[in-house]
Coordinates of C-alpha atoms in Angstrom, one line a residue:
Chain A
D1 CA 14.7 127.6 -50.4
A2 CA 16.7 127.9 -53.7
G3 CA 15.2 130.3 -56.2
V4 CA 15.3 129.9 -60.0
I5 CA 18.7 128.9 -61.0
Q6 CA 20.1 129.8 -64.4
S7 CA 23.4 128.9 -66.1
P8 CA 25.6 130.2 -67.4
R9 CA 25.5 133.7 -66.0
H10 CA 27.6 135.1 -68.8
E11 CA 28.3 133.6 -72.2
V12 CA 30.4 135.1 -75.0
T13 CA 30.4 133.3 -78.2
E14 CA 31.1 133.8 -81.9
M15 CA 28.4 134.1 -84.6
G16 CA 27.4 130.8 -85.9
Q17 CA 28.0 128.9 -82.7
E18 CA 25.3 127.0 -80.8
V19 CA 24.3 128.4 -77.5
T20 CA 22.5 126.5 -74.7
L21 CA 21.0 128.3 -71.7
R22 CA 19.8 126.3 -68.8
C23 CA 17.2 126.8 -66.1
K24 CA 16.1 125.0 -62.9
P25 CA 12.7 126.3 -61.7
I26 CA 11.5 126.4 -58.1
S27 CA 10.4 123.0 -57.0
G28 CA 6.6 122.6 -57.1
H29 CA 6.1 125.4 -59.7
D30 CA 3.9 124.4 -62.6
Y31 CA 4.8 127.2 -65.0
L32 CA 8.1 128.1 -66.6
F33 CA 8.8 131.1 -68.7
W34 CA 11.7 132.3 -70.9
Y35 CA 12.0 136.0 -71.4
R36 CA 14.6 138.1 -73.3
Q37 CA 15.6 141.6 -72.3
T38 CA 17.3 144.1 -74.5
M39 CA 17.6 147.9 -74.4
M40 CA 15.7 148.3 -77.6
R41 CA 12.8 145.8 -77.1
G42 CA 12.5 145.6 -73.3
L43 CA 11.3 142.3 -71.8
E44 CA 9.9 139.9 -74.4
L45 CA 8.2 136.6 -73.6
L46 CA 9.7 133.9 -75.8
I47 CA 7.9 130.8 -74.6
Y48 CA 6.2 129.3 -71.6
F49 CA 5.4 125.8 -70.3
N50 CA 2.8 124.4 -68.1
N51 CA 3.5 121.1 -66.5
N52 CA 6.4 120.6 -68.9
V53 CA 4.3 121.2 -72.0
P54 CA 4.9 124.2 -74.2
I55 CA 1.8 126.4 -74.2
D56 CA 2.7 129.4 -76.2
D57 CA 5.9 129.8 -78.3
S58 CA 4.6 132.7 -80.4
G59 CA 7.4 134.9 -79.0
M60 CA 10.2 132.7 -80.3
P61 CA 12.0 134.9 -82.8
E62 CA 12.7 132.3 -85.5
D63 CA 13.5 128.7 -86.1
R64 CA 17.0 129.2 -84.8
F65 CA 15.5 129.3 -81.3
S66 CA 14.2 126.2 -79.6
A67 CA 13.2 125.4 -76.0
K68 CA 12.5 122.1 -74.2
M69 CA 11.4 121.1 -70.8
P70 CA 12.1 117.4 -70.5
N71 CA 11.1 117.2 -66.8
A72 CA 9.7 119.4 -64.0
S73 CA 13.1 120.5 -62.8
F74 CA 14.9 121.5 -66.0
S75 CA 14.5 123.6 -69.1
N76 CA 16.9 124.7 -71.8
L77 CA 16.8 127.3 -74.5
K78 CA 19.0 126.7 -77.6
I79 CA 20.0 129.1 -80.3
Q80 CA 21.6 127.5 -83.3
P81 CA 23.2 129.2 -85.1
S82 CA 23.6 132.3 -83.0
E83 CA 23.8 135.8 -84.4
P84 CA 25.0 139.1 -83.0
R85 CA 21.4 140.4 -82.7
D86 CA 20.7 137.6 -80.3
S87 CA 22.8 139.4 -77.7
A88 CA 20.6 140.0 -74.7
V89 CA 19.9 138.9 -71.1
Y90 CA 17.8 135.8 -71.1
F91 CA 15.6 135.3 -68.0
C92 CA 13.9 132.2 -66.8
A93 CA 11.0 132.5 -64.4
S94 CA 8.7 130.1 -62.7
S95 CA 5.4 130.3 -60.9
R96 CA 2.7 128.2 -59.3
S97 CA -0.8 128.2 -60.9
G98 CA -2.5 131.4 -59.6
P99 CA -2.4 135.1 -59.9
G100 CA 0.9 135.1 -61.6
E101 CA 3.7 135.9 -59.2
L102 CA 6.7 135.1 -61.3
F103 CA 10.0 134.2 -59.6
F104 CA 12.9 135.2 -61.9
G105 CA 16.4 133.8 -62.1
E106 CA 19.3 136.1 -62.2
G107 CA 19.5 135.9 -66.0
S108 CA 22.1 134.7 -68.5
R109 CA 23.9 137.5 -70.3
L110 CA 24.6 136.4 -73.9
T111 CA 27.1 138.2 -76.1
V112 CA 27.4 137.0 -79.7
L113 CA 30.4 138.5 -81.5
Chain B
G1 CA -2.4 144.0 -79.8
E2 CA -0.8 143.6 -76.5
D3 CA 1.1 146.7 -75.5
V4 CA 2.1 148.1 -72.1
E5 CA 3.6 151.5 -72.1
Q6 CA 5.6 153.4 -69.5
S7 CA 7.8 156.5 -69.5
L8 CA 11.5 155.6 -69.6
F9 CA 13.0 157.6 -66.8
L10 CA 12.1 159.3 -63.5
S11 CA 14.4 161.2 -61.3
V12 CA 13.4 162.2 -57.7
R13 CA 15.0 163.6 -54.6
E14 CA 15.3 161.4 -51.6
G15 CA 12.3 161.8 -49.3
D16 CA 10.0 162.9 -52.1
S17 CA 7.2 160.8 -53.6
S18 CA 7.7 159.0 -56.9
V19 CA 4.8 158.3 -59.2
I20 CA 5.4 155.8 -62.0
N21 CA 2.7 155.5 -64.7
C22 CA 1.6 152.8 -67.0
T23 CA -1.0 152.3 -69.7
Y24 CA -2.1 148.8 -70.8
T25 CA -4.4 147.4 -73.5
D26 CA -6.1 144.2 -72.4
S27 CA -9.3 145.2 -70.6
S28 CA -9.9 141.6 -69.6
S29 CA -6.8 141.4 -67.4
T30 CA -7.8 140.1 -64.0
Y31 CA -4.6 141.3 -62.3
L32 CA -2.1 144.0 -62.9
Y33 CA 1.4 143.9 -61.5
W34 CA 4.3 146.0 -60.5
Y35 CA 7.8 144.4 -60.6
K36 CA 11.2 145.8 -59.6
Q37 CA 14.5 145.1 -61.2
E38 CA 17.7 146.0 -59.4
P39 CA 21.0 146.2 -61.4
G40 CA 22.3 142.8 -62.5
A41 CA 19.3 140.9 -61.1
G42 CA 16.0 139.4 -62.2
L43 CA 12.6 141.0 -61.6
Q44 CA 10.9 140.7 -58.3
L45 CA 7.2 141.2 -57.7
L46 CA 6.4 144.3 -55.7
T47 CA 2.7 144.3 -55.6
Y48 CA -0.4 143.5 -57.6
I49 CA -3.9 144.7 -57.8
F50 CA -7.1 142.9 -58.7
S51 CA -9.0 144.5 -61.6
N52 CA -12.1 145.3 -59.5
M53 CA -10.2 147.4 -57.1
D54 CA -9.4 151.1 -57.6
M55 CA -6.6 151.3 -55.1
K56 CA -4.3 149.2 -53.0
Q57 CA -1.9 150.3 -50.3
D58 CA 1.0 148.4 -49.1
Q59 CA 3.3 150.3 -46.7
R60 CA 5.1 152.9 -48.8
L61 CA 3.5 151.7 -52.0
T62 CA 0.1 152.8 -53.4
V63 CA -1.3 151.4 -56.6
L64 CA -4.1 153.2 -58.4
L65 CA -6.1 151.7 -61.2
N66 CA -8.3 153.5 -63.6
K67 CA -10.0 150.8 -65.7
K68 CA -11.8 153.2 -67.9
D69 CA -8.6 154.8 -69.1
K70 CA -6.6 151.6 -68.7
H71 CA -4.1 153.5 -66.6
L72 CA -2.1 152.1 -63.7
S73 CA 0.2 154.0 -61.4
L74 CA 2.6 153.2 -58.6
R75 CA 3.3 155.8 -55.9
I76 CA 6.3 155.3 -53.6
A77 CA 6.2 157.5 -50.6
D78 CA 9.3 158.8 -48.9
T79 CA 11.5 157.5 -51.8
Q80 CA 14.9 156.2 -50.7
T81 CA 18.2 155.7 -52.6
G82 CA 17.5 151.9 -52.2
D83 CA 14.4 152.4 -54.4
S84 CA 16.6 153.2 -57.4
A85 CA 15.8 150.5 -59.9
I86 CA 13.8 149.8 -63.0
Y87 CA 10.0 149.4 -62.4
F88 CA 7.9 147.3 -64.7
C89 CA 4.1 147.1 -64.9
A90 CA 2.6 143.9 -66.3
E91 CA -0.7 142.6 -67.3
S92 CA -1.9 139.1 -67.5
I93 CA -3.3 138.1 -70.9
D94 CA -6.5 136.1 -71.4
N95 CA -6.5 135.5 -67.6
T96 CA -3.5 133.2 -67.8
D97 CA -0.1 133.4 -66.2
K98 CA 1.2 134.8 -69.5
L99 CA 2.5 138.2 -68.4
I100 CA 3.3 141.0 -70.8
F101 CA 5.6 143.6 -69.3
G102 CA 5.9 147.3 -70.0
T103 CA 9.0 149.0 -71.2
G104 CA 10.2 149.7 -67.7
T105 CA 10.8 153.0 -65.9
R106 CA 14.2 153.7 -64.6
L107 CA 13.9 155.4 -61.2
Q108 CA 16.9 157.4 -60.0
V109 CA 16.9 158.8 -56.5
F110 CA 19.4 161.5 -55.7
P111 CA 20.3 162.8 -52.2

């Protein structure tokens, strides 16, 4: 079975540009999570969805960040405009309802110059 | 607030045991988890423990939970070079699937 698929794996962009990160969760999973990983702050939960509905977006850093889940098989995370401090690895993870085994994608490494 | 703390580094010799420690804050967590992250990859669930248990053993892995002190540990017996990775503990918040991860402990295994 395919795992969580993220794209792009690497993105290098200039400050001020719009960035879109994409995620395809595992089929049948009800929950989708976006995390950000940096050396300084570790792994931070940005937002999560249940059945395509955003449940908690309290971790989204600011209005420049937005995430949508238009259907059960796709989510995107947008940053507009991007800033150098947004440079990080962004992970998408999905899970079935239950004790919380998250299945992570391989991450999207974002570098904002 | 929600805070899960771990030491940052651990270095052990191959064949020795490794013990990775974690303290958490949410006493209502039903489950506590250990995840492993290998270089360039996402996290993978290693094991989890139900909050009414003190210990769980799974092959080379032993998880100990001290609820009174909110302390969780992961022991890896007979540590191998393939165990070199970053290990994260995590707690579920408000009994949901919202997981808060610790800072991660980088385990280095040398021959």
